[in-house]
Amino acid sequence: AQSVTQLDSHVSVSEGTPVLLRCNYSSSYSPSLFWYVQHPNKGLQLLLKYTSAATLVKGINGFEAEFKKSETSFHLTKPSAHMSDAAEYFCVVNYYGGSQGNLIFGKGTKLSVKP
Amino acid sequence: DGGITQSPKYLFRKEGQNVTLSCEQNLNHDAMYWYRQDPGQGLRLIYYSQIVNDFQKGDIAEGYSVSREKKESFPLTVTSAQKNPTAFYLCASSQWDTSNQPQHFGDGTRLSIL
């Protein structure tokens, strides 16, 4: 079965240092990939999406992600963490195209930011 | 401002009771979705609707029911048949139900058992 794996359940960084949240997906010829952020007791907010255009995708709040087909990865990065980045992040994949009833959500990575 | 409104924010269910979670959107989106979120897990799809008067079961539809009589509204009923209903429920919408459309989410309803 197709899947998406977020390699870390929890990442802790200091304010001002880089952020790396890792996501690997099962092989597919043209998946759609998304990163969402969720603050406590809130809904998910779209950070960025990849849909077979440029492999380096820029999102909101300084985040970006690079689609690497050879590594089946779509890692999320930010050069300098801010306290407000503390939240849970979800990598989401659609392998089959068509309906979003086919979306597969990763289990999430909780990002902590230390002052 | 356009968005998705879920109500209530917190809900308590008694044994044998059905409860209904409200989801309203003013984004003029065709497609709407209901997800269940449990701690340490990703979101799991309960039901979705691509268009008014039509809906499909997701991965965990048992014990839940929905209706889509109006474009703006997609209420979810948690029936007494759902034996483990305690969870955070999220409603979402997208302009169309195609793979590259981002979803917009409400702020959720937290359901607990009394």
XYZ file of N, CA and C in Angstrom:
687
model
N 0.846 -1.190 0.000
C 0.000 0.000 0.000
C 0.886 1.247 0.000
N 0.363 2.279 -0.654
C 1.104 3.527 -0.669
C 1.093 4.133 0.724
N 2.152 4.895 1.049
C 2.251 5.454 2.386
C 3.054 6.741 2.357
N 3.038 7.435 3.462
C 3.902 8.597 3.662
C 4.474 8.494 5.068
N 5.775 8.742 5.183
C 6.463 8.580 6.458
C 7.123 9.882 6.877
N 6.735 10.378 8.035
C 7.445 11.496 8.632
C 8.439 10.894 9.615
N 9.698 11.119 9.351
C 10.751 10.353 9.992
C 10.959 10.703 11.452
N 10.509 11.860 11.880
C 10.677 12.278 13.273
C 9.327 12.653 13.857
N 8.999 12.109 15.013
C 7.742 12.502 15.645
C 7.906 13.825 16.395
N 9.153 14.137 16.786
C 9.397 15.367 17.530
C 10.764 15.924 17.141
N 10.798 17.220 16.834
C 12.047 17.917 16.533
C 12.138 19.147 17.436
N 13.304 19.343 18.027
C 13.503 20.502 18.893
C 14.683 21.311 18.371
N 14.488 22.635 18.191
C 15.545 23.517 17.714
C 15.572 24.759 18.591
N 16.663 25.487 18.509
C 16.765 26.782 19.186
C 16.320 27.875 18.231
N 15.763 28.929 18.792
C 15.336 30.070 17.977
C 16.520 30.583 17.173
N 16.280 30.851 15.881
C 17.334 31.365 15.028
C 18.153 30.307 14.311
N 17.960 29.040 14.648
C 18.692 27.953 13.973
C 17.804 27.332 12.894
N 18.416 26.577 11.957
C 17.618 26.014 10.856
C 16.667 24.920 11.322
N 15.607 24.768 10.549
C 14.606 23.721 10.775
C 14.636 22.747 9.608
N 14.613 21.446 9.935
C 14.499 20.404 8.919
C 13.461 19.386 9.408
N 12.367 19.244 8.685
C 11.350 18.234 8.997
C 11.287 17.288 7.802
N 11.478 15.989 8.078
C 11.680 15.040 6.990
C 10.407 14.271 6.632
N 10.245 14.068 5.342
C 9.074 13.335 4.835
C 9.522 12.470 3.658
N 9.193 11.192 3.703
C 9.423 10.285 2.588
C 8.104 9.681 2.132
N 7.980 9.498 0.850
C 6.752 8.930 0.300
C 7.086 7.673 -0.484
N 6.071 6.859 -0.712
C 6.256 5.668 -1.543
C 6.403 6.104 -2.989
N 7.037 5.307 -3.767
C 7.304 5.677 -5.141
C 6.016 5.784 -5.958
N 5.920 6.826 -6.710
C 4.786 7.009 -7.611
C 5.211 7.966 -8.703
N 4.691 7.809 -9.882
C 5.209 8.593 -10.994
C 4.878 10.078 -10.889
N 3.812 10.446 -10.235
C 3.505 11.876 -10.136
C 2.586 12.177 -8.953
N 3.133 12.098 -7.752
C 2.290 12.421 -6.603
C 2.097 13.921 -6.463
N 1.031 14.308 -5.819
C 0.873 15.674 -5.324
C 1.268 15.647 -3.852
N 2.042 16.643 -3.436
C 2.569 16.660 -2.072
C 2.279 17.993 -1.415
N 1.939 17.936 -0.139
C 1.592 19.138 0.612
C 2.269 19.090 1.984
N 2.542 20.262 2.523
C 2.871 20.412 3.938
C 1.841 21.337 4.569
N 1.311 20.882 5.714
C 0.374 21.685 6.492
C 0.932 21.879 7.899
N 0.527 22.971 8.544
C 0.902 23.235 9.931
C -0.359 23.312 10.788
N -0.263 22.796 12.012
C -1.391 22.836 12.939
C -0.926 23.352 14.296
N -1.495 24.467 14.713
C -1.255 24.985 16.059
C -2.264 24.339 17.002
N -1.971 24.307 18.307
C -2.828 23.583 19.256
C -4.293 23.989 19.171
N -5.150 22.973 19.122
C -6.609 23.155 19.086
C -7.076 23.993 17.900
N -6.339 23.916 16.826
C -6.702 24.623 15.608
C -6.757 23.654 14.435
N -7.305 24.151 13.313
C -7.274 23.358 12.104
C -5.919 23.416 11.421
N -5.795 22.728 10.292
C -4.547 22.717 9.535
C -4.525 23.898 8.568
N -3.319 24.439 8.376
C -3.129 25.551 7.452
C -2.093 25.131 6.414
N -2.378 25.376 5.142
C -1.455 24.993 4.089
C -0.190 25.842 4.142
N 0.979 25.167 4.159
C 2.260 25.866 4.055
C 2.709 25.956 2.606
N 2.644 24.828 1.888
C 3.077 24.801 0.495
C 2.594 23.516 -0.157
N 2.667 23.496 -1.511
C 2.274 22.294 -2.237
C 3.170 22.103 -3.447
N 3.375 20.849 -3.816
C 4.105 20.476 -5.018
C 3.161 19.710 -5.933
N 3.078 20.167 -7.183
C 2.213 19.471 -8.136
C 2.898 19.369 -9.491
N 4.147 18.916 -9.505
C 4.951 18.594 -10.693
C 5.428 19.813 -11.474
N 5.477 20.954 -10.866
C 6.100 22.123 -11.487
C 7.548 22.188 -10.957
N 7.985 23.321 -10.443
C 9.344 23.456 -9.922
C 9.571 22.525 -8.744
N 10.751 21.924 -8.660
C 11.018 20.976 -7.584
C 11.279 21.664 -6.248
N 11.715 22.913 -6.269
C 11.877 23.669 -5.027
C 10.644 24.554 -4.868
N 9.914 24.296 -3.812
C 8.643 24.976 -3.599
C 8.765 25.924 -2.413
N 8.411 27.165 -2.620
C 8.434 28.142 -1.525
C 7.021 28.300 -0.966
N 6.952 28.385 0.371
C 5.657 28.510 1.012
C 5.566 29.759 1.868
N 4.618 29.743 2.763
C 4.421 30.900 3.625
C 5.374 30.848 4.814
N 5.556 31.999 5.463
C 6.345 32.100 6.697
C 7.795 31.633 6.530
N 8.346 31.740 5.329
C 9.757 31.425 5.105
C 10.074 29.951 4.924
N 9.075 29.094 4.902
C 9.299 27.668 4.700
C 9.452 27.340 3.220
N 10.227 26.300 2.950
C 10.314 25.768 1.607
C 10.546 24.271 1.668
N 10.288 23.589 0.553
C 10.473 22.138 0.485
C 10.993 21.784 -0.894
N 11.815 20.745 -0.946
C 12.379 20.304 -2.210
C 11.913 18.895 -2.533
N 11.343 18.737 -3.713
C 10.905 17.432 -4.181
C 12.101 16.721 -4.798
N 12.483 15.566 -4.246
C 13.611 14.796 -4.774
C 13.094 13.411 -5.157
N 12.889 13.232 -6.446
C 12.303 11.979 -6.916
C 13.230 10.800 -6.650
N 14.546 11.001 -6.815
C 15.500 9.905 -6.649
C 15.531 9.406 -5.210
N 15.198 10.280 -4.273
C 15.211 9.922 -2.852
C 13.783 9.738 -2.312
N 12.794 9.895 -3.127
C 11.377 9.898 -2.736
C 11.166 10.693 -1.453
N 11.715 11.927 -1.461
C 11.616 12.769 -0.269
C 11.012 14.127 -0.606
N 10.468 14.738 0.418
C 9.881 16.086 0.299
C 10.061 16.770 1.656
N 11.312 17.043 1.997
C 11.629 17.594 3.310
C 11.303 19.078 3.398
N 10.850 19.498 4.547
C 10.478 20.901 4.802
C 11.616 21.582 5.544
N 11.998 22.768 5.091
C 13.092 23.494 5.727
C 12.743 24.957 5.940
N 13.472 25.542 6.898
C 13.378 26.982 7.138
C 14.743 27.415 7.666
N 15.314 28.495 7.150
C 16.682 28.861 7.533
C 16.829 29.244 9.004
N 15.793 29.871 9.566
C 15.916 30.412 10.911
C 14.577 30.270 11.640
N 14.562 29.461 12.687
C 13.309 29.193 13.408
C 12.899 30.388 14.260
N 11.587 30.567 14.337
C 11.000 31.596 15.191
C 10.112 30.905 16.213
N 9.953 31.536 17.364
C 9.132 30.934 18.422
C 7.736 30.581 17.912
N 7.199 31.406 17.014
C 5.853 31.174 16.505
C 5.759 29.956 15.583
N 6.918 29.369 15.220
C 6.907 28.162 14.378
C 6.587 26.900 15.177
N 6.588 26.993 16.495
C 6.283 25.821 17.322
C 4.860 25.354 17.047
N 4.723 24.133 16.533
C 3.438 23.612 16.102
C 3.663 22.174 15.642
N 2.598 21.557 15.117
C 2.730 20.231 14.526
C 2.618 20.368 13.005
N 3.443 19.615 12.306
C 3.531 19.722 10.851
C 3.180 18.371 10.223
N 2.368 18.438 9.172
C 1.913 17.224 8.507
C 2.314 17.237 7.039
N 2.904 16.123 6.616
C 3.201 15.889 5.209
C 2.040 15.077 4.633
N 1.524 15.489 3.476
C 0.315 14.877 2.917
C 0.557 14.544 1.451
N 0.125 13.377 1.024
C 0.387 12.908 -0.337
C -0.903 12.445 -0.995
N -1.012 12.734 -2.285
C -2.082 12.148 -3.099
C -1.405 11.387 -4.243
N -1.454 10.065 -4.204
C -0.779 9.263 -5.213
C -1.591 9.052 -6.470
N -2.887 9.043 -6.309
C -3.716 8.520 -7.390
C -4.345 9.610 -8.244
N -4.079 10.865 -7.883
C -4.718 11.933 -8.615
C -6.201 11.923 -8.363
N -6.930 12.692 -9.125
C -8.370 12.686 -8.970
C -8.787 13.177 -7.607
N -9.675 12.450 -6.981
C -10.310 12.911 -5.757
C -9.339 13.072 -4.594
N -9.636 14.068 -3.756
C -8.867 14.223 -2.529
C -9.315 13.235 -1.479
N -10.279 12.424 -1.783
C -10.577 11.284 -0.936
C -9.416 10.312 -0.893
N -8.414 10.510 -1.749
C -7.241 9.649 -1.772
C -6.064 10.201 -0.982
N -6.219 11.337 -0.328
C -5.115 11.926 0.433
C -4.645 10.987 1.534
N -3.331 10.934 1.731
C -2.747 10.165 2.832
C -1.965 11.144 3.697
N -2.296 11.190 4.980
C -1.633 12.097 5.920
C -0.532 11.360 6.670
N 0.632 12.025 6.806
C 1.639 11.510 7.720
C 1.176 11.661 9.154
N 1.889 11.029 10.076
C 1.484 11.046 11.484
C 1.859 12.342 12.202
N 2.603 13.206 11.533
C 2.906 14.507 12.110
C 4.256 14.574 12.789
N 4.872 15.760 12.758
C 6.104 16.059 13.486
C 5.852 17.281 14.340
N 6.063 17.120 15.634
C 5.870 18.247 16.543
C 7.185 19.018 16.634
N 7.124 20.297 16.304
C 8.312 21.150 16.349
C 8.281 22.004 17.610
N 9.332 21.885 18.403
C 9.512 22.747 19.573
C 10.624 23.735 19.267
N 10.465 24.991 19.705
C 11.467 26.016 19.488
C 11.865 26.603 20.840
N 13.146 26.447 21.176
C 13.642 26.928 22.466
C 14.174 28.346 22.321
N 13.943 29.175 23.348
C 14.448 30.557 23.260
C 15.966 30.606 23.300
N -14.753 37.861 6.626
C -13.691 37.026 6.047
C -14.257 35.660 5.684
N -13.800 35.129 4.539
C -14.238 33.799 4.166
C -13.535 32.746 4.976
N -14.274 31.660 5.242
C -13.647 30.594 6.001
C -14.616 29.488 6.315
N -14.167 28.605 7.205
C -14.974 27.465 7.628
C -15.233 27.597 9.121
N -16.482 27.446 9.502
C -16.871 27.553 10.904
C -17.382 26.211 11.387
N -16.734 25.697 12.431
C -17.188 24.475 13.063
C -17.766 24.804 14.422
N -18.883 24.150 14.766
C -19.467 24.332 16.090
C -20.134 23.046 16.549
N -20.185 22.833 17.878
C -19.509 23.641 18.893
C -18.024 23.339 18.939
N -17.283 24.072 19.742
C -15.848 23.822 19.877
C -15.610 22.571 20.738
N -16.445 22.385 21.757
C -16.379 21.212 22.632
C -17.768 20.588 22.714
N -17.813 19.262 22.746
C -19.087 18.551 22.763
C -18.927 17.290 23.600
N -19.967 17.000 24.374
C -19.933 15.817 25.221
C -21.099 14.919 24.835
N -20.804 13.633 24.757
C -21.831 12.675 24.358
C -22.112 11.690 25.481
N -23.393 11.441 25.702
C -23.798 10.426 26.679
C -23.927 9.091 25.967
N -23.902 8.033 26.761
C -24.070 6.680 26.238
C -25.365 6.583 25.433
N -25.278 6.019 24.232
C -26.475 5.783 23.431
C -27.026 6.999 22.717
N -26.290 8.085 22.770
C -26.787 9.332 22.194
C -26.148 9.594 20.835
N -26.930 10.150 19.918
C -26.362 10.677 18.679
C -26.057 12.150 18.874
N -24.970 12.619 18.316
C -24.652 14.040 18.362
C -24.281 14.510 16.968
N -24.558 15.788 16.689
C -24.284 16.337 15.364
C -23.304 17.494 15.467
N -22.264 17.433 14.643
C -21.250 18.465 14.558
C -21.549 19.316 13.317
N -21.498 20.617 13.517
C -21.831 21.528 12.428
C -20.573 21.976 11.682
N -20.687 22.130 10.361
C -19.615 22.682 9.541
C -20.238 23.551 8.456
N -19.869 24.824 8.462
C -20.396 25.774 7.481
C -19.225 26.493 6.815
N -19.295 26.661 5.481
C -18.251 27.399 4.775
C -18.877 28.477 3.888
N -18.176 29.606 3.795
C -18.631 30.693 2.918
C -17.597 30.986 1.844
N -16.856 29.947 1.457
C -15.814 30.066 0.441
C -16.322 29.715 -0.949
N -17.582 29.330 -1.048
C -18.186 28.889 -2.300
C -17.477 27.655 -2.876
N -16.978 26.808 -1.985
C -16.294 25.591 -2.407
C -17.296 24.473 -2.684
N -16.990 23.675 -3.727
C -17.860 22.546 -4.062
C -17.646 21.356 -3.130
N -16.393 21.099 -2.754
C -16.060 19.869 -2.043
C -15.864 20.124 -0.549
N -16.340 19.175 0.253
C -16.176 19.268 1.706
C -15.803 17.905 2.261
N -15.101 17.921 3.426
C -14.506 16.716 3.989
C -14.640 16.712 5.502
N -14.764 15.519 6.074
C -14.708 15.341 7.518
C -13.575 14.382 7.864
N -12.746 14.816 8.841
C -11.635 13.999 9.310
C -11.741 13.794 10.812
N -11.160 12.693 11.232
C -10.995 12.422 12.658
C -9.499 12.453 12.962
N -9.117 13.116 14.082
C -7.720 13.186 14.474
C -7.588 12.645 15.883
N -6.736 11.628 16.049
C -6.416 11.066 17.351
C -4.959 11.388 17.663
N -4.598 11.500 18.947
C -3.221 11.878 19.313
C -2.187 10.969 18.666
N -1.147 11.576 18.100
C -0.052 10.807 17.531
C -0.358 10.167 16.199
N -1.526 10.461 15.659
C -1.881 9.892 14.354
C -2.159 11.020 13.379
N -2.091 10.693 12.137
C -2.488 11.663 11.129
C -3.999 11.765 11.081
N -4.491 12.498 10.127
C -5.929 12.614 9.957
C -6.464 11.428 9.173
N -7.646 10.981 9.550
C -8.307 9.894 8.831
C -9.643 10.387 8.303
N -9.914 10.068 7.057
C -11.092 10.576 6.370
C -12.330 9.783 6.765
N -13.390 10.507 7.159
C -14.640 9.859 7.546
C -15.595 9.829 6.350
N -15.923 10.993 5.835
C -16.794 11.155 4.671
C -16.313 12.356 3.882
N -16.656 12.379 2.589
C -16.434 13.573 1.801
C -17.537 13.728 0.775
N -17.667 14.977 0.322
C -18.733 15.312 -0.618
C -18.139 16.157 -1.735
N -18.297 15.702 -2.948
C -17.749 16.439 -4.090
C -18.703 17.522 -4.572
N -19.992 17.335 -4.255
C -20.999 18.264 -4.760
C -22.263 18.095 -3.926
N -23.123 19.072 -3.975
C -24.362 19.028 -3.204
C -25.152 17.761 -3.539
N -25.763 17.195 -2.507
C -26.620 15.998 -2.615
C -25.851 14.742 -2.992
N -24.547 14.761 -2.763
C -23.734 13.585 -3.045
C -22.624 13.494 -2.020
N -22.316 12.291 -1.527
C -21.198 12.115 -0.612
C -20.709 10.678 -0.701
N -19.455 10.473 -0.285
C -18.825 9.156 -0.328
C -18.212 8.824 1.020
N -18.165 7.538 1.323
C -17.523 7.081 2.544
C -16.013 7.201 2.415
N -15.384 7.564 3.537
C -13.943 7.536 3.613
C -13.475 6.238 4.256
N -12.307 6.302 4.890
C -11.692 5.094 5.443
C -12.372 4.587 6.713
N -13.019 5.503 7.456
C -13.566 5.115 8.769
C -15.003 5.597 8.936
N -15.866 5.307 7.964
C -17.235 5.829 7.969
C -18.167 5.140 8.963
N -17.820 3.957 9.421
C -18.737 3.210 10.286
C -19.030 3.965 11.576
N -20.334 4.105 11.881
C -20.741 4.810 13.090
C -20.949 6.297 12.891
N -20.788 6.765 11.661
C -20.980 8.173 11.317
C -21.976 8.309 10.169
N -22.635 9.475 10.086
C -23.477 9.769 8.928
C -23.352 11.252 8.601
N -23.629 11.601 7.342
C -23.533 12.986 6.884
C -24.698 13.304 5.966
N -24.866 14.584 5.685
C -25.806 15.039 4.663
C -25.177 16.239 3.973
N -25.612 16.502 2.748
C -25.100 17.675 2.019
C -26.261 18.259 1.211
N -27.155 18.902 1.939
C -28.352 19.486 1.316
C -28.083 20.874 0.758
N -27.075 21.545 1.296
C -26.717 22.882 0.835
C -25.219 22.923 0.570
N -24.802 23.750 -0.349
C -23.386 23.853 -0.684
C -22.560 24.282 0.515
N -23.113 25.150 1.352
C -22.352 25.730 2.461
C -22.225 24.817 3.669
N -23.028 23.763 3.738
C -23.162 23.039 4.988
C -22.923 21.537 4.820
N -22.195 20.945 5.768
C -21.873 19.509 5.696
C -21.829 18.962 7.126
N -22.985 18.777 7.754
C -23.006 18.316 9.142
C -22.650 16.832 9.267
N -21.989 16.503 10.364
C -21.584 15.134 10.670
C -22.320 14.665 11.929
N -22.974 13.522 11.847
C -23.612 12.927 13.011
C -22.788 11.738 13.489
N -22.444 11.783 14.765
C -21.745 10.662 15.398
C -22.819 9.828 16.080
N -23.059 8.646 15.590
C -24.165 7.839 16.114
C -23.716 7.001 17.300
N -24.690 6.407 17.955
C -24.387 5.553 19.110
C -23.629 4.299 18.690
N -23.627 4.005 17.406
C -22.889 2.844 16.901
C -21.379 3.070 16.904
N -20.956 4.309 17.016
C -19.523 4.624 17.083
C -19.094 4.476 18.533
N -18.413 3.388 18.821
C -18.117 3.025 20.220
C -16.953 3.787 20.814
N -16.136 4.384 20.000
C -14.982 5.133 20.493
C -14.946 6.507 19.837
N -15.888 7.377 20.184
C -16.011 8.642 19.463
C -15.086 9.746 19.961
N -14.400 9.542 21.074
C -13.568 10.599 21.641
C -12.428 10.922 20.691
N -12.414 12.152 20.164
C -11.413 12.561 19.177
C -11.619 14.033 18.856
N -10.713 14.550 18.045
C -10.803 15.906 17.515
C -11.295 15.774 16.080
N -12.384 16.445 15.738
C -12.984 16.313 14.421
C -12.749 17.589 13.616
N -12.241 17.427 12.426
C -11.912 18.549 11.560
C -12.716 18.487 10.273
N -13.267 19.621 9.909
C -13.983 19.768 8.649
C -13.106 20.589 7.706
N -13.137 20.267 6.435
C -12.329 20.991 5.457
C -13.133 21.164 4.174
N -12.680 22.081 3.343
C -13.303 22.260 2.035
C -12.218 22.569 1.016
N -12.516 22.293 -0.251
C -11.643 22.706 -1.338
C -12.513 23.136 -2.508
N -11.925 23.966 -3.375
C -12.719 24.537 -4.457
C -13.364 23.431 -5.298
N -12.522 22.469 -5.696
C -13.034 21.282 -6.379
C -12.344 20.067 -5.787
N -12.882 18.926 -6.014
C -12.293 17.707 -5.470
C -11.275 17.134 -6.459
N -10.188 17.881 -6.685
C -9.106 17.382 -7.536
C -7.811 17.394 -6.741
N -6.832 16.637 -7.233
C -5.672 16.308 -6.401
C -4.806 17.509 -6.054
N -4.782 18.573 -6.865
C -3.860 19.668 -6.589
C -4.525 20.840 -5.865
N -5.746 20.686 -5.450
C -6.419 21.758 -4.723
C -6.100 21.668 -3.232
N -5.642 22.753 -2.626
C -5.408 22.715 -1.182
C -6.735 22.700 -0.430
N -6.705 22.139 0.753
C -7.893 22.134 1.587
C -7.800 23.249 2.630
N -8.956 23.824 2.933
C -9.073 24.839 3.974
C -9.792 24.191 5.148
N -9.256 24.361 6.345
C -9.777 23.664 7.512
C -10.460 24.613 8.487
N -11.474 24.066 9.178
C -12.040 24.743 10.332
C -11.170 24.508 11.551
N -11.567 25.076 12.689
C -10.788 24.967 13.914
C -11.173 23.767 14.772
N -12.047 22.919 14.279
C -12.291 21.638 14.914
C -13.316 21.641 16.023
N -13.820 20.436 16.298
C -14.706 20.169 17.434
C -14.090 19.019 18.216
N -13.948 19.220 19.528
C -13.410 18.152 20.373
C -14.567 17.439 21.048
N -14.719 16.167 20.751
C -15.827 15.359 21.268
C -15.317 14.428 22.362
N -16.028 14.422 23.472
C -15.663 13.549 24.595
C -16.886 12.790 25.076
N -16.639 11.696 25.775
C -17.715 10.879 26.338
C -17.966 11.289 27.783
N -19.244 11.430 28.152
C -19.581 11.741 29.548
C -19.596 10.458 30.365
